[in-house]
Amino acid sequence: MKIKLKISFKMIFIILTTSILIYIGTIGYISIKFEENSIIDAKKLADSYVREYAYISKSSLDADIYATRTMSQTMEGYLNINPETRRIVYNNMLRSVLENNPHFVSVWDSWELMFIDSLWNKPHGRLSIAYYRLNDEINIVIDSLDLLSDNITSTYYKIKISGKETITNPYFYSYTNQKIDEILETSLVIPIINNDEFVGLTGIDVSLERFQNIIDTVQPFKNSYAFMVANNGTYVAHPNKKYVGKLITAINPDYLKYTNIIENVQQGKNFSFILNDQNEENETYITFAPIIFGKTQTPWSIGIVVPLKTIMDEAKSHFNISVTVGIIGLLLLTIVIWIISTNIVRPLIKTTNSLKKLSKGHIGESEMIFVKSKDEIGDIAKSVNVLIQGLNKTANFANEIGKGNFNAEFKQLSDKDTLGNSILEMRNSLQTAKDEETKRKTQERNFIWSSEGIGLFGKILRQDNDNIEKLSYNIISNLVSYLKANIGGFYLINEKDETNIFFELIAFVGFNKIKYNKKEIYPGENLVGRCIQEKETIFVNDIPDKYIIISSGLGSSNPSSILIVPLIHNEELIGIVEIESLKNIEKYQITFVEKVSEIIASTILKAKINVRTNQLLEQSQTQADELAQQEEEMRQNMEEMQATQEEASKKEVETRGIIEAINSSLLVTEYDMKGKIILVNDKLLEIYNVKRELVIGKQHSSSLFTDDKNNKKFKAFWEDMKSGKVKSIEESVICDNKTVWLSSKYTPLINKEGEPYKVLKTSIDISNIQLLENKLLKLKELKKEKLTKSRKKKIEPQKAVKEKQIPQIEELFGKDFKFQYINLTYINKVFKGDLKKIQNILTVYIKTIPDHIEEFKDIYKQKKWKLLQSKANSIKSKMGYLGLIKLQKKSKIIYQKSIDKKHLAELPDLIAEIEGIWKKTEEELIKIIKL
């Protein structure tokens, strides 16, 4: 049985049911796609953010790497610097770099000893010098390392082998050696290469706190956060500061279920994964981007963690708004259908057909209802027509929005036009999103422009560092070109006259003749002079008429803007940059010029130092040429002086022999002018049988003063000494209960001012003579009557003895005092044939010469050639004193080879020959001493 339904009910049921089904299907499809697209877009945005902040992080350290690289390149020319001043120059440079970069913790270098120490020939061993900050003071530490062998596990050795720039993994370090003062830092290390050889390296230590500041600002989504890890997986920065300095795999071991994080970081990959949780609502998207600092091969990575629930909540919010709008639309449609169904009678079919088409989305102008009646049906038709027109306008407006025309006009059907209002809200939301995207892209474009500019000027500033004018022109011409300006001037301070300080126009681009003629600018004079006084950037876009005219083929005009930036390094004004443009100079361009000006100021200052250094080097070269000429002249004079020097050497040996003879034969005592003993020789201590420390400081005493109760004789005696009188006396001293008689001579020694400053006492033991004299006195008393005969008998035996002694000495030494190895002719003349004295001096040589030979061996092993020269010259003189011609010649050969540093391998054989000849000579000397 068919149920007959009313037309109104049919219209409501059919049209509404159809609309609902279409709406549900559309909403279902849109919700699925919307969710998928939201996640995809969020991932892309997160990936974009992580790459952007990776670039920012890279830029943060690239400038420091550039500074380190500049130091390394400067030190590559170490051979061009005088070795005596080289370390001073480099120490000043290290200290200057640390002072001018407050964010540096330490600046240091390390040199292979074989390249800086000519006496070091081992492939290992290095000298390290570091400057570091401690309590706002700069300290230095110097250390010698790897002297025994290279530490093959150290970072230094790895860089030595690879020769590559390196950034070390983070490490905690305290310059006070206290745990509480530890900071997390890294080292930027650049090798020093000279002629493809590793000479050493230089580096800086920087705190990683700056990366924490960058990470704290990164939050692309609600509840999202960022972190940074080093090449070995150590957290460099993290919102939870307890994680900093710890391995990511130790803090987040669940990451290893999805990817090998440390391997991907070390390979410099972009990678991401979704971290699943037992609760699917807590899924997290984690994305990584590599950070490659300079030319290092140990990339770091920055990561962003985004909860997917945050993204979905935002997507669901938009979706719920769309559903609400749809439901309101369905309700509105139901009311309209109800009105139409209750009022349409006669034009039902026509109206129904129109509504059916309308329900299917056909809203063209051809679907409008033309009813002439002015009753309810007419009103319905009119309403339908108005609806169709409104939907057409809405569709056209939506199409314009789809084309990106957010300025298209649209008028709602009424104040309560929900669909129209929703469309307008959608338009406003899209317009805001577009504006934000445009702003972000502009900022990103400006950032890239600035970064590329810094890179460009980094290359420019590395060139022509030895020519200030050429470097200045390259800077200003490239700066004007990069800013797309028209005129540029580069002013540097003139330091030639300290009483007349002004800034000189060194280089310019596009200046007219009037401006060019004004090359000297003084403080306070026009805009440049004002900048000199204030040391602040000046930007003017309200230019006075005829301030400067920019000319071209099309005419002349005033600039639209002028930018004047000071070049300041370490609070010192180095120069001024002036830029003038027909276009307005943007704020980001001004910021760029200010940033580049800091690098330019530092480079110009270094360039000035380089120019001064080159001038000094040229001056040194000129002086070296002059010295070479003088050396040739001196060489000729040296040949003439050689004979004189040999004669002086012989006299020196003679003097030494006399001093040694005096000390071996006489008792020597030195007094100050108050009569206190200040020096005694070993011979005196032996006679007195007393220790030196018991004698030094004692007051002068003598048998001269034994009966002097008031000390008058003592005072008179020393008054004579102070007046410079020489006294010879005989005196007695009681030692070990026996009396020792001495023949003493007191000689005051005179200083440069002609005044006595000490007294030298030389004594001879005459105890035996005194005993003989006593015996003679007794004999004289006993034989007083036969004095004449006794004397005759005594004189004749004495002559006989002398006649016998002389042949014995000649027979002992030979007529010319020559033996198989030695020749005592010279020493015999010195000591006038005194056999005892000759034996004493020969005993000294027997004791000392073997020690000299052993020193030869040790010095050769240590390769200390200058010391070997000195020792060879000394022993050569001693051999001449003894007449050892063979040993003298061997010593002379060793002396010459140690100077020329040629055929040094022959030295051990020469030393062995000297040792062999001396052993035979020693046997000959021992025989002479025993005679």
PDB file of C-alpha atoms in Angstrom, residues 465-709:
ATOM      1  CA  ASN A 465      95.631  42.596   3.506  1.00  0.00           C
ATOM      2  CA  ASP A 466      99.005  44.137   2.713  1.00  0.00           C
ATOM      3  CA  ASN A 467      97.563  47.105   0.737  1.00  0.00           C
ATOM      4  CA  ILE A 468      95.246  49.386   2.747  1.00  0.00           C
ATOM      5  CA  GLU A 469      94.162  51.516  -0.220  1.00  0.00           C
ATOM      6  CA  LYS A 470      93.328  48.547  -2.476  1.00  0.00           C
ATOM      7  CA  LEU A 471      91.537  46.774   0.363  1.00  0.00           C
ATOM      8  CA  SER A 472      89.568  49.976   1.160  1.00  0.00           C
ATOM      9  CA  TYR A 473      88.474  50.370  -2.470  1.00  0.00           C
ATOM     10  CA  ASN A 474      87.392  46.716  -2.681  1.00  0.00           C
ATOM     11  CA  ILE A 475      85.349  47.148   0.498  1.00  0.00           C
ATOM     12  CA  ILE A 476      83.511  50.349  -0.498  1.00  0.00           C
ATOM     13  CA  SER A 477      82.933  49.353  -4.160  1.00  0.00           C
ATOM     14  CA  ASN A 478      81.526  45.944  -3.203  1.00  0.00           C
ATOM     15  CA  LEU A 479      79.461  47.448  -0.365  1.00  0.00           C
ATOM     16  CA  VAL A 480      77.877  50.040  -2.722  1.00  0.00           C
ATOM     17  CA  SER A 481      77.253  47.325  -5.317  1.00  0.00           C
ATOM     18  CA  TYR A 482      75.759  44.876  -2.796  1.00  0.00           C
ATOM     19  CA  LEU A 483      73.408  47.541  -1.385  1.00  0.00           C
ATOM     20  CA  LYS A 484      72.549  48.666  -4.958  1.00  0.00           C
ATOM     21  CA  ALA A 485      73.443  52.198  -3.877  1.00  0.00           C
ATOM     22  CA  ASN A 486      75.068  54.916  -5.982  1.00  0.00           C
ATOM     23  CA  ILE A 487      77.836  56.602  -4.001  1.00  0.00           C
ATOM     24  CA  GLY A 488      80.196  55.392  -1.308  1.00  0.00           C
ATOM     25  CA  GLY A 489      83.151  56.793   0.613  1.00  0.00           C
ATOM     26  CA  PHE A 490      85.671  55.075   2.903  1.00  0.00           C
ATOM     27  CA  TYR A 491      87.415  57.281   5.503  1.00  0.00           C
ATOM     28  CA  LEU A 492      90.321  56.196   7.732  1.00  0.00           C
ATOM     29  CA  ILE A 493      91.864  58.017  10.655  1.00  0.00           C
ATOM     30  CA  ASN A 494      95.167  59.747   9.875  1.00  0.00           C
ATOM     31  CA  GLU A 495      97.635  58.819  12.639  1.00  0.00           C
ATOM     32  CA  LYS A 496     100.744  60.506  11.248  1.00  0.00           C
ATOM     33  CA  ASP A 497     100.335  63.651  13.367  1.00  0.00           C
ATOM     34  CA  GLU A 498      98.904  63.091  16.863  1.00  0.00           C
ATOM     35  CA  THR A 499      98.344  66.835  17.287  1.00  0.00           C
ATOM     36  CA  ASN A 500      96.190  67.105  14.154  1.00  0.00           C
ATOM     37  CA  ILE A 501      93.730  64.194  14.061  1.00  0.00           C
ATOM     38  CA  PHE A 502      91.468  64.038  11.021  1.00  0.00           C
ATOM     39  CA  PHE A 503      89.834  61.382   8.833  1.00  0.00           C
ATOM     40  CA  GLU A 504      91.023  61.000   5.249  1.00  0.00           C
ATOM     41  CA  LEU A 505      88.959  59.851   2.252  1.00  0.00           C
ATOM     42  CA  ILE A 506      90.945  56.747   1.257  1.00  0.00           C
ATOM     43  CA  ALA A 507      88.573  55.204  -1.321  1.00  0.00           C
ATOM     44  CA  PHE A 508      85.326  56.285  -2.968  1.00  0.00           C
ATOM     45  CA  VAL A 509      82.792  55.326  -5.616  1.00  0.00           C
ATOM     46  CA  GLY A 510      80.764  57.891  -7.599  1.00  0.00           C
ATOM     47  CA  PHE A 511      81.855  61.089  -5.773  1.00  0.00           C
ATOM     48  CA  ASN A 512      81.690  64.265  -7.827  1.00  0.00           C
ATOM     49  CA  LYS A 513      84.660  66.619  -8.112  1.00  0.00           C
ATOM     50  CA  ILE A 514      83.554  68.927  -5.266  1.00  0.00           C
ATOM     51  CA  LYS A 515      83.087  66.055  -2.836  1.00  0.00           C
ATOM     52  CA  TYR A 516      86.347  64.426  -3.940  1.00  0.00           C
ATOM     53  CA  ASN A 517      88.345  67.627  -3.340  1.00  0.00           C
ATOM     54  CA  LYS A 518      87.253  67.520   0.314  1.00  0.00           C
ATOM     55  CA  LYS A 519      89.446  64.578   1.357  1.00  0.00           C
ATOM     56  CA  GLU A 520      90.055  65.622   4.991  1.00  0.00           C
ATOM     57  CA  ILE A 521      87.172  65.552   7.478  1.00  0.00           C
ATOM     58  CA  TYR A 522      87.518  66.872  11.021  1.00  0.00           C
ATOM     59  CA  PRO A 523      85.256  66.037  13.998  1.00  0.00           C
ATOM     60  CA  GLY A 524      82.008  68.004  13.878  1.00  0.00           C
ATOM     61  CA  GLU A 525      82.357  68.868  10.200  1.00  0.00           C
ATOM     62  CA  ASN A 526      79.169  67.900   8.235  1.00  0.00           C
ATOM     63  CA  LEU A 527      77.451  64.532   8.752  1.00  0.00           C
ATOM     64  CA  VAL A 528      80.690  62.511   8.617  1.00  0.00           C
ATOM     65  CA  GLY A 529      82.290  64.778  11.236  1.00  0.00           C
ATOM     66  CA  ARG A 530      79.198  64.395  13.412  1.00  0.00           C
ATOM     67  CA  CYS A 531      79.514  60.612  13.156  1.00  0.00           C
ATOM     68  CA  ILE A 532      83.183  60.919  14.198  1.00  0.00           C
ATOM     69  CA  GLN A 533      82.151  62.807  17.345  1.00  0.00           C
ATOM     70  CA  GLU A 534      79.164  60.629  18.285  1.00  0.00           C
ATOM     71  CA  LYS A 535      80.565  57.244  17.148  1.00  0.00           C
ATOM     72  CA  GLU A 536      76.991  56.271  16.274  1.00  0.00           C
ATOM     73  CA  THR A 537      75.284  55.319  13.006  1.00  0.00           C
ATOM     74  CA  ILE A 538      73.639  58.252  11.195  1.00  0.00           C
ATOM     75  CA  PHE A 539      70.790  57.612   8.743  1.00  0.00           C
ATOM     76  CA  VAL A 540      69.168  60.517   6.913  1.00  0.00           C
ATOM     77  CA  ASN A 541      66.370  60.317   4.330  1.00  0.00           C
ATOM     78  CA  ASP A 542      65.512  64.033   4.414  1.00  0.00           C
ATOM     79  CA  ILE A 543      68.469  65.259   2.372  1.00  0.00           C
ATOM     80  CA  PRO A 544      69.271  68.989   2.141  1.00  0.00           C
ATOM     81  CA  ASP A 545      69.227  70.401  -1.388  1.00  0.00           C
ATOM     82  CA  LYS A 546      72.517  70.146  -3.229  1.00  0.00           C
ATOM     83  CA  TYR A 547      74.099  68.142  -0.345  1.00  0.00           C
ATOM     84  CA  ILE A 548      75.527  65.942  -3.098  1.00  0.00           C
ATOM     85  CA  ILE A 549      74.384  65.370  -6.678  1.00  0.00           C
ATOM     86  CA  ILE A 550      74.180  61.872  -8.157  1.00  0.00           C
ATOM     87  CA  SER A 551      74.767  62.056 -11.902  1.00  0.00           C
ATOM     88  CA  SER A 552      73.985  59.552 -14.639  1.00  0.00           C
ATOM     89  CA  GLY A 553      73.341  59.522 -18.365  1.00  0.00           C
ATOM     90  CA  LEU A 554      69.711  60.413 -17.676  1.00  0.00           C
ATOM     91  CA  GLY A 555      70.401  63.446 -15.474  1.00  0.00           C
ATOM     92  CA  SER A 556      71.307  64.461 -11.923  1.00  0.00           C
ATOM     93  CA  SER A 557      69.402  64.332  -8.624  1.00  0.00           C
ATOM     94  CA  ASN A 558      69.778  64.422  -4.841  1.00  0.00           C
ATOM     95  CA  PRO A 559      70.061  61.065  -3.042  1.00  0.00           C
ATOM     96  CA  SER A 560      66.999  59.730  -1.245  1.00  0.00           C
ATOM     97  CA  SER A 561      68.953  58.472   1.760  1.00  0.00           C
ATOM     98  CA  ILE A 562      72.402  58.714   3.354  1.00  0.00           C
ATOM     99  CA  LEU A 563      73.903  56.104   5.684  1.00  0.00           C
ATOM    100  CA  ILE A 564      77.060  56.857   7.695  1.00  0.00           C
ATOM    101  CA  VAL A 565      78.425  54.036   9.869  1.00  0.00           C
ATOM    102  CA  PRO A 566      81.497  54.237  12.179  1.00  0.00           C
ATOM    103  CA  LEU A 567      84.165  51.508  12.036  1.00  0.00           C
ATOM    104  CA  ILE A 568      84.832  50.707  15.690  1.00  0.00           C
ATOM    105  CA  HIS A 569      87.137  48.019  17.058  1.00  0.00           C
ATOM    106  CA  ASN A 570      87.574  47.575  20.790  1.00  0.00           C
ATOM    107  CA  GLU A 571      85.876  50.962  21.399  1.00  0.00           C
ATOM    108  CA  GLU A 572      88.453  52.628  19.119  1.00  0.00           C
ATOM    109  CA  LEU A 573      87.221  54.542  16.053  1.00  0.00           C
ATOM    110  CA  ILE A 574      89.160  53.259  13.031  1.00  0.00           C
ATOM    111  CA  GLY A 575      87.225  54.893  10.177  1.00  0.00           C
ATOM    112  CA  ILE A 576      83.870  55.856   8.633  1.00  0.00           C
ATOM    113  CA  VAL A 577      81.764  54.318   5.827  1.00  0.00           C
ATOM    114  CA  GLU A 578      79.449  56.687   3.911  1.00  0.00           C
ATOM    115  CA  ILE A 579      76.738  55.265   1.581  1.00  0.00           C
ATOM    116  CA  GLU A 580      74.352  57.396  -0.516  1.00  0.00           C
ATOM    117  CA  SER A 581      71.528  56.003  -2.628  1.00  0.00           C
ATOM    118  CA  LEU A 582      68.712  57.209  -4.859  1.00  0.00           C
ATOM    119  CA  LYS A 583      66.595  54.474  -3.268  1.00  0.00           C
ATOM    120  CA  ASN A 584      65.610  54.294   0.354  1.00  0.00           C
ATOM    121  CA  ILE A 585      68.041  52.181   2.400  1.00  0.00           C
ATOM    122  CA  GLU A 586      66.029  49.595   4.344  1.00  0.00           C
ATOM    123  CA  LYS A 587      66.442  48.881   8.039  1.00  0.00           C
ATOM    124  CA  TYR A 588      67.786  45.349   7.473  1.00  0.00           C
ATOM    125  CA  GLN A 589      70.415  46.818   5.116  1.00  0.00           C
ATOM    126  CA  ILE A 590      71.473  49.287   7.814  1.00  0.00           C
ATOM    127  CA  THR A 591      71.765  46.412  10.316  1.00  0.00           C
ATOM    128  CA  PHE A 592      73.850  44.485   7.787  1.00  0.00           C
ATOM    129  CA  VAL A 593      76.251  47.406   7.237  1.00  0.00           C
ATOM    130  CA  GLU A 594      76.639  47.865  11.019  1.00  0.00           C
ATOM    131  CA  LYS A 595      77.438  44.185  11.454  1.00  0.00           C
ATOM    132  CA  VAL A 596      79.913  44.138   8.558  1.00  0.00           C
ATOM    133  CA  SER A 597      81.536  47.341   9.864  1.00  0.00           C
ATOM    134  CA  GLU A 598      82.705  45.468  12.979  1.00  0.00           C
ATOM    135  CA  ILE A 599      84.461  42.868  10.820  1.00  0.00           C
ATOM    136  CA  ILE A 600      85.841  45.588   8.511  1.00  0.00           C
ATOM    137  CA  ALA A 601      87.244  47.540  11.494  1.00  0.00           C
ATOM    138  CA  SER A 602      88.981  44.420  12.818  1.00  0.00           C
ATOM    139  CA  THR A 603      90.357  43.557   9.365  1.00  0.00           C
ATOM    140  CA  ILE A 604      91.598  47.112   8.676  1.00  0.00           C
ATOM    141  CA  LEU A 605      93.360  47.111  12.046  1.00  0.00           C
ATOM    142  CA  LYS A 606      94.989  43.765  11.222  1.00  0.00           C
ATOM    143  CA  ALA A 607      95.865  45.019   7.735  1.00  0.00           C
ATOM    144  CA  LYS A 608      97.619  48.022   9.274  1.00  0.00           C
ATOM    145  CA  ILE A 609      99.558  45.641  11.497  1.00  0.00           C
ATOM    146  CA  ASN A 610     100.449  43.535   8.428  1.00  0.00           C
ATOM    147  CA  VAL A 611     101.636  46.622   6.540  1.00  0.00           C
ATOM    148  CA  ARG A 612     103.747  47.685   9.500  1.00  0.00           C
ATOM    149  CA  THR A 613     105.111  44.146   9.807  1.00  0.00           C
ATOM    150  CA  ASN A 614     106.014  44.070   6.088  1.00  0.00           C
ATOM    151  CA  GLN A 615     107.725  47.434   6.426  1.00  0.00           C
ATOM    152  CA  LEU A 616     109.719  46.111   9.372  1.00  0.00           C
ATOM    153  CA  LEU A 617     110.562  42.962   7.398  1.00  0.00           C
ATOM    154  CA  GLU A 618     111.775  45.055   4.458  1.00  0.00           C
ATOM    155  CA  GLN A 619     113.797  47.181   6.847  1.00  0.00           C
ATOM    156  CA  SER A 620     115.209  44.017   8.438  1.00  0.00           C
ATOM    157  CA  GLN A 621     116.106  42.667   4.987  1.00  0.00           C
ATOM    158  CA  THR A 622     117.917  45.897   4.123  1.00  0.00           C
ATOM    159  CA  GLN A 623     119.785  45.744   7.407  1.00  0.00           C
ATOM    160  CA  ALA A 624     120.601  42.078   6.747  1.00  0.00           C
ATOM    161  CA  ASP A 625     122.128  43.019   3.381  1.00  0.00           C
ATOM    162  CA  GLU A 626     124.181  45.725   5.058  1.00  0.00           C
ATOM    163  CA  LEU A 627     125.271  43.271   7.752  1.00  0.00           C
ATOM    164  CA  ALA A 628     126.283  40.786   5.045  1.00  0.00           C
ATOM    165  CA  GLN A 629     128.565  43.413   3.544  1.00  0.00           C
ATOM    166  CA  GLN A 630     129.961  44.260   6.964  1.00  0.00           C
ATOM    167  CA  GLU A 631     130.405  40.551   7.677  1.00  0.00           C
ATOM    168  CA  GLU A 632     132.562  40.177   4.557  1.00  0.00           C
ATOM    169  CA  GLU A 633     134.687  43.088   5.728  1.00  0.00           C
ATOM    170  CA  MET A 634     134.880  41.624   9.216  1.00  0.00           C
ATOM    171  CA  ARG A 635     135.864  38.225   7.836  1.00  0.00           C
ATOM    172  CA  GLN A 636     138.965  39.768   6.358  1.00  0.00           C
ATOM    173  CA  ASN A 637     139.702  41.512   9.655  1.00  0.00           C
ATOM    174  CA  MET A 638     139.165  38.242  11.538  1.00  0.00           C
ATOM    175  CA  GLU A 639     141.955  36.580   9.611  1.00  0.00           C
ATOM    176  CA  GLU A 640     144.264  39.368  10.725  1.00  0.00           C
ATOM    177  CA  MET A 641     143.020  39.050  14.309  1.00  0.00           C
ATOM    178  CA  GLN A 642     143.464  35.250  14.389  1.00  0.00           C
ATOM    179  CA  ALA A 643     147.161  35.455  15.207  1.00  0.00           C
ATOM    180  CA  THR A 644     146.430  37.995  17.948  1.00  0.00           C
ATOM    181  CA  GLN A 645     143.727  35.755  19.390  1.00  0.00           C
ATOM    182  CA  GLU A 646     146.018  32.742  19.507  1.00  0.00           C
ATOM    183  CA  GLU A 647     148.618  34.801  21.342  1.00  0.00           C
ATOM    184  CA  ALA A 648     145.909  35.998  23.769  1.00  0.00           C
ATOM    185  CA  SER A 649     144.843  32.378  24.326  1.00  0.00           C
ATOM    186  CA  LYS A 650     148.408  31.461  25.211  1.00  0.00           C
ATOM    187  CA  LYS A 651     148.579  34.354  27.677  1.00  0.00           C
ATOM    188  CA  GLU A 652     145.226  33.252  29.163  1.00  0.00           C
ATOM    189  CA  VAL A 653     146.618  29.727  29.642  1.00  0.00           C
ATOM    190  CA  GLU A 654     149.735  31.226  31.196  1.00  0.00           C
ATOM    191  CA  THR A 655     147.623  33.316  33.588  1.00  0.00           C
ATOM    192  CA  ARG A 656     145.494  30.318  34.547  1.00  0.00           C
ATOM    193  CA  GLY A 657     148.660  28.313  35.134  1.00  0.00           C
ATOM    194  CA  ILE A 658     150.071  31.009  37.364  1.00  0.00           C
ATOM    195  CA  ILE A 659     146.826  31.183  39.390  1.00  0.00           C
ATOM    196  CA  GLU A 660     146.713  27.405  39.716  1.00  0.00           C
ATOM    197  CA  ALA A 661     150.378  27.378  40.650  1.00  0.00           C
ATOM    198  CA  ILE A 662     149.794  30.067  43.290  1.00  0.00           C
ATOM    199  CA  ASN A 663     146.874  28.147  44.779  1.00  0.00           C
ATOM    200  CA  SER A 664     148.864  24.901  44.735  1.00  0.00           C
ATOM    201  CA  SER A 665     152.052  26.357  46.227  1.00  0.00           C
ATOM    202  CA  LEU A 666     151.026  29.387  48.353  1.00  0.00           C
ATOM    203  CA  LEU A 667     148.639  29.938  51.238  1.00  0.00           C
ATOM    204  CA  VAL A 668     146.041  32.523  50.061  1.00  0.00           C
ATOM    205  CA  THR A 669     143.728  34.549  52.328  1.00  0.00           C
ATOM    206  CA  GLU A 670     141.442  37.489  51.440  1.00  0.00           C
ATOM    207  CA  TYR A 671     140.233  40.086  54.017  1.00  0.00           C
ATOM    208  CA  ASP A 672     137.675  42.852  53.784  1.00  0.00           C
ATOM    209  CA  MET A 673     138.732  46.327  54.849  1.00  0.00           C
ATOM    210  CA  LYS A 674     137.603  45.652  58.440  1.00  0.00           C
ATOM    211  CA  GLY A 675     140.008  42.727  58.792  1.00  0.00           C
ATOM    212  CA  LYS A 676     137.469  39.876  58.469  1.00  0.00           C
ATOM    213  CA  ILE A 677     138.378  36.783  56.404  1.00  0.00           C
ATOM    214  CA  ILE A 678     136.237  36.457  53.254  1.00  0.00           C
ATOM    215  CA  LEU A 679     138.180  33.776  51.296  1.00  0.00           C
ATOM    216  CA  VAL A 680     140.841  31.081  51.890  1.00  0.00           C
ATOM    217  CA  ASN A 681     142.297  28.474  49.516  1.00  0.00           C
ATOM    218  CA  ASP A 682     142.503  24.703  50.049  1.00  0.00           C
ATOM    219  CA  LYS A 683     146.273  24.803  50.707  1.00  0.00           C
ATOM    220  CA  LEU A 684     145.772  27.017  53.766  1.00  0.00           C
ATOM    221  CA  LEU A 685     142.937  24.809  55.101  1.00  0.00           C
ATOM    222  CA  GLU A 686     145.218  21.785  54.665  1.00  0.00           C
ATOM    223  CA  ILE A 687     148.058  23.408  56.612  1.00  0.00           C
ATOM    224  CA  TYR A 688     145.719  24.646  59.372  1.00  0.00           C
ATOM    225  CA  ASN A 689     143.756  21.380  59.365  1.00  0.00           C
ATOM    226  CA  VAL A 690     140.446  23.242  59.713  1.00  0.00           C
ATOM    227  CA  LYS A 691     137.120  23.480  57.816  1.00  0.00           C
ATOM    228  CA  ARG A 692     136.382  26.492  55.603  1.00  0.00           C
ATOM    229  CA  GLU A 693     133.138  27.512  57.348  1.00  0.00           C
ATOM    230  CA  LEU A 694     135.044  27.829  60.673  1.00  0.00           C
ATOM    231  CA  VAL A 695     137.490  30.287  59.109  1.00  0.00           C
ATOM    232  CA  ILE A 696     135.248  32.552  56.972  1.00  0.00           C
ATOM    233  CA  GLY A 697     134.146  35.635  58.922  1.00  0.00           C
ATOM    234  CA  LYS A 698     136.917  35.364  61.585  1.00  0.00           C
ATOM    235  CA  GLN A 699     138.830  38.527  62.557  1.00  0.00           C
ATOM    236  CA  HIS A 700     142.444  38.914  61.418  1.00  0.00           C
ATOM    237  CA  SER A 701     144.903  37.801  64.110  1.00  0.00           C
ATOM    238  CA  SER A 702     148.692  37.469  64.044  1.00  0.00           C
ATOM    239  CA  SER A 703     151.704  37.111  66.300  1.00  0.00           C
ATOM    240  CA  LEU A 704     152.332  40.757  65.393  1.00  0.00           C
ATOM    241  CA  PHE A 705     149.625  41.822  67.821  1.00  0.00           C
ATOM    242  CA  THR A 706     150.275  39.380  70.760  1.00  0.00           C
ATOM    243  CA  ASP A 707     151.838  42.073  72.950  1.00  0.00           C
ATOM    244  CA  ASP A 708     149.411  44.790  71.822  1.00  0.00           C
ATOM    245  CA  LYS A 709     147.188  45.165  74.866  1.00  0.00           C
TER     246      LYS A 709
END
